[in-house]
Amino acid sequence: MTTHAPRIALLEREVVTPETAVVYDALLAQRGVIPNMFKVLAYNPAIAQSVAGLLKALLGDSALPGWYKELVAVRISILNQSEYATRAHNASARKKGATEGQIAGVANFESGPYSPREKLGFRLADRLHRGASAVDDAFYAELKPAFSDAELVELFLTAAAFEMFPRFIDGLHIPITPLPGAK
């Protein structure tokens, strides 16, 4: 792992706006730590609040279980070679109920402990990583009977969102957030 100096200083709680402090407090309560990504997003309080809201809605249990969407985020993070995002979403997947085998299997998901449907979702993530045109009509015809429309929306958006976040994080050299209790 190459360590770079952060390109933008991390904003600690004592210097952020009251609106951003609320976001920090919610993240601390939920995750046990304020992710360093949010310490950069805090330069724009409206964006920090919006991203926190998006991630809570997107990665929580809804049409698809939160642990599975976290593993889709891990898959995209691996493809983007983002250690920050991979570590963060492994931890979140674990917290939401993914097994150690499921977490360890994401890199080689075809031989991992997943259902055919879950593997199909990972294949979608891989195709979206290559570009939207890789999700051709033939592949979409495989997806459609396996997932409801609500599940497809969550699956596509999860994969697409985690193309953006690793690029933001790694482009600004945001340091990996230490896990709660880690030294």
Coordinates of C-alpha atoms in Angstrom, one line a residue, residues 5-81:
A5 CA -0.4 12.8 2.2
P6 CA -4.1 13.8 2.1
R7 CA -4.6 16.5 -0.5
I8 CA -7.3 18.2 1.6
A9 CA -7.2 18.5 5.4
L10 CA -9.7 16.5 7.3
L11 CA -12.2 18.6 9.3
E12 CA -12.6 17.5 12.8
R13 CA -15.9 17.9 14.7
E14 CA -14.9 21.1 16.6
V15 CA -14.5 23.1 13.3
V16 CA -17.5 22.0 11.3
T17 CA -20.9 23.7 11.0
P18 CA -23.6 22.7 13.4
E19 CA -25.4 21.0 10.5
T20 CA -22.4 18.9 9.8
A21 CA -21.8 18.2 13.5
V22 CA -25.3 16.5 13.4
V23 CA -24.1 14.3 10.5
Y24 CA -20.9 13.5 12.4
D25 CA -22.8 12.6 15.5
A26 CA -25.1 10.3 13.6
L27 CA -22.2 8.6 11.9
L28 CA -20.4 8.2 15.2
A29 CA -23.5 6.6 16.7
Q30 CA -24.1 4.3 13.8
R31 CA -20.6 3.3 12.9
G32 CA -18.5 4.0 16.0
V33 CA -16.3 6.3 13.9
I34 CA -16.6 9.3 11.6
P35 CA -15.3 8.2 8.2
N36 CA -12.5 10.3 6.9
M37 CA -14.5 10.7 3.6
F38 CA -17.0 12.8 5.6
K39 CA -14.3 14.8 7.1
V40 CA -13.6 16.0 3.6
L41 CA -17.2 16.2 2.5
A42 CA -17.7 18.6 5.5
Y43 CA -16.2 21.4 3.4
N44 CA -19.7 21.6 1.9
P45 CA -22.3 20.8 4.6
A46 CA -25.2 20.3 2.1
I47 CA -23.2 17.7 0.3
A48 CA -22.1 16.0 3.5
Q49 CA -25.8 15.8 4.6
S50 CA -26.9 14.6 1.2
V51 CA -24.3 11.9 0.9
A52 CA -25.0 10.7 4.4
G53 CA -28.7 10.5 3.6
L54 CA -28.1 8.7 0.3
L55 CA -25.8 6.1 1.8
K56 CA -28.2 5.4 4.7
A57 CA -31.1 4.9 2.3
L58 CA -29.1 3.0 -0.3
L59 CA -27.2 0.6 2.0
G60 CA -29.9 -0.1 4.5
D61 CA -32.2 -3.1 4.4
S62 CA -34.9 -2.4 1.9
A63 CA -35.6 -4.3 -1.3
L64 CA -32.2 -6.0 -1.0
P65 CA -30.5 -6.7 2.3
G66 CA -28.0 -4.2 3.4
W67 CA -25.2 -6.7 3.9
Y68 CA -25.5 -7.8 0.2
K69 CA -25.4 -4.2 -1.1
E70 CA -22.3 -3.6 1.1
L71 CA -20.7 -6.6 -0.6
V72 CA -21.6 -5.2 -4.0
A73 CA -19.8 -2.0 -2.9
V74 CA -16.8 -4.2 -1.8
R75 CA -16.8 -5.8 -5.3
I76 CA -16.7 -2.4 -7.0
S77 CA -14.1 -1.1 -4.5
I78 CA -11.9 -4.1 -5.3
L79 CA -12.3 -3.5 -9.1
N80 CA -11.3 0.2 -8.4
Q81 CA -8.3 -1.0 -6.3

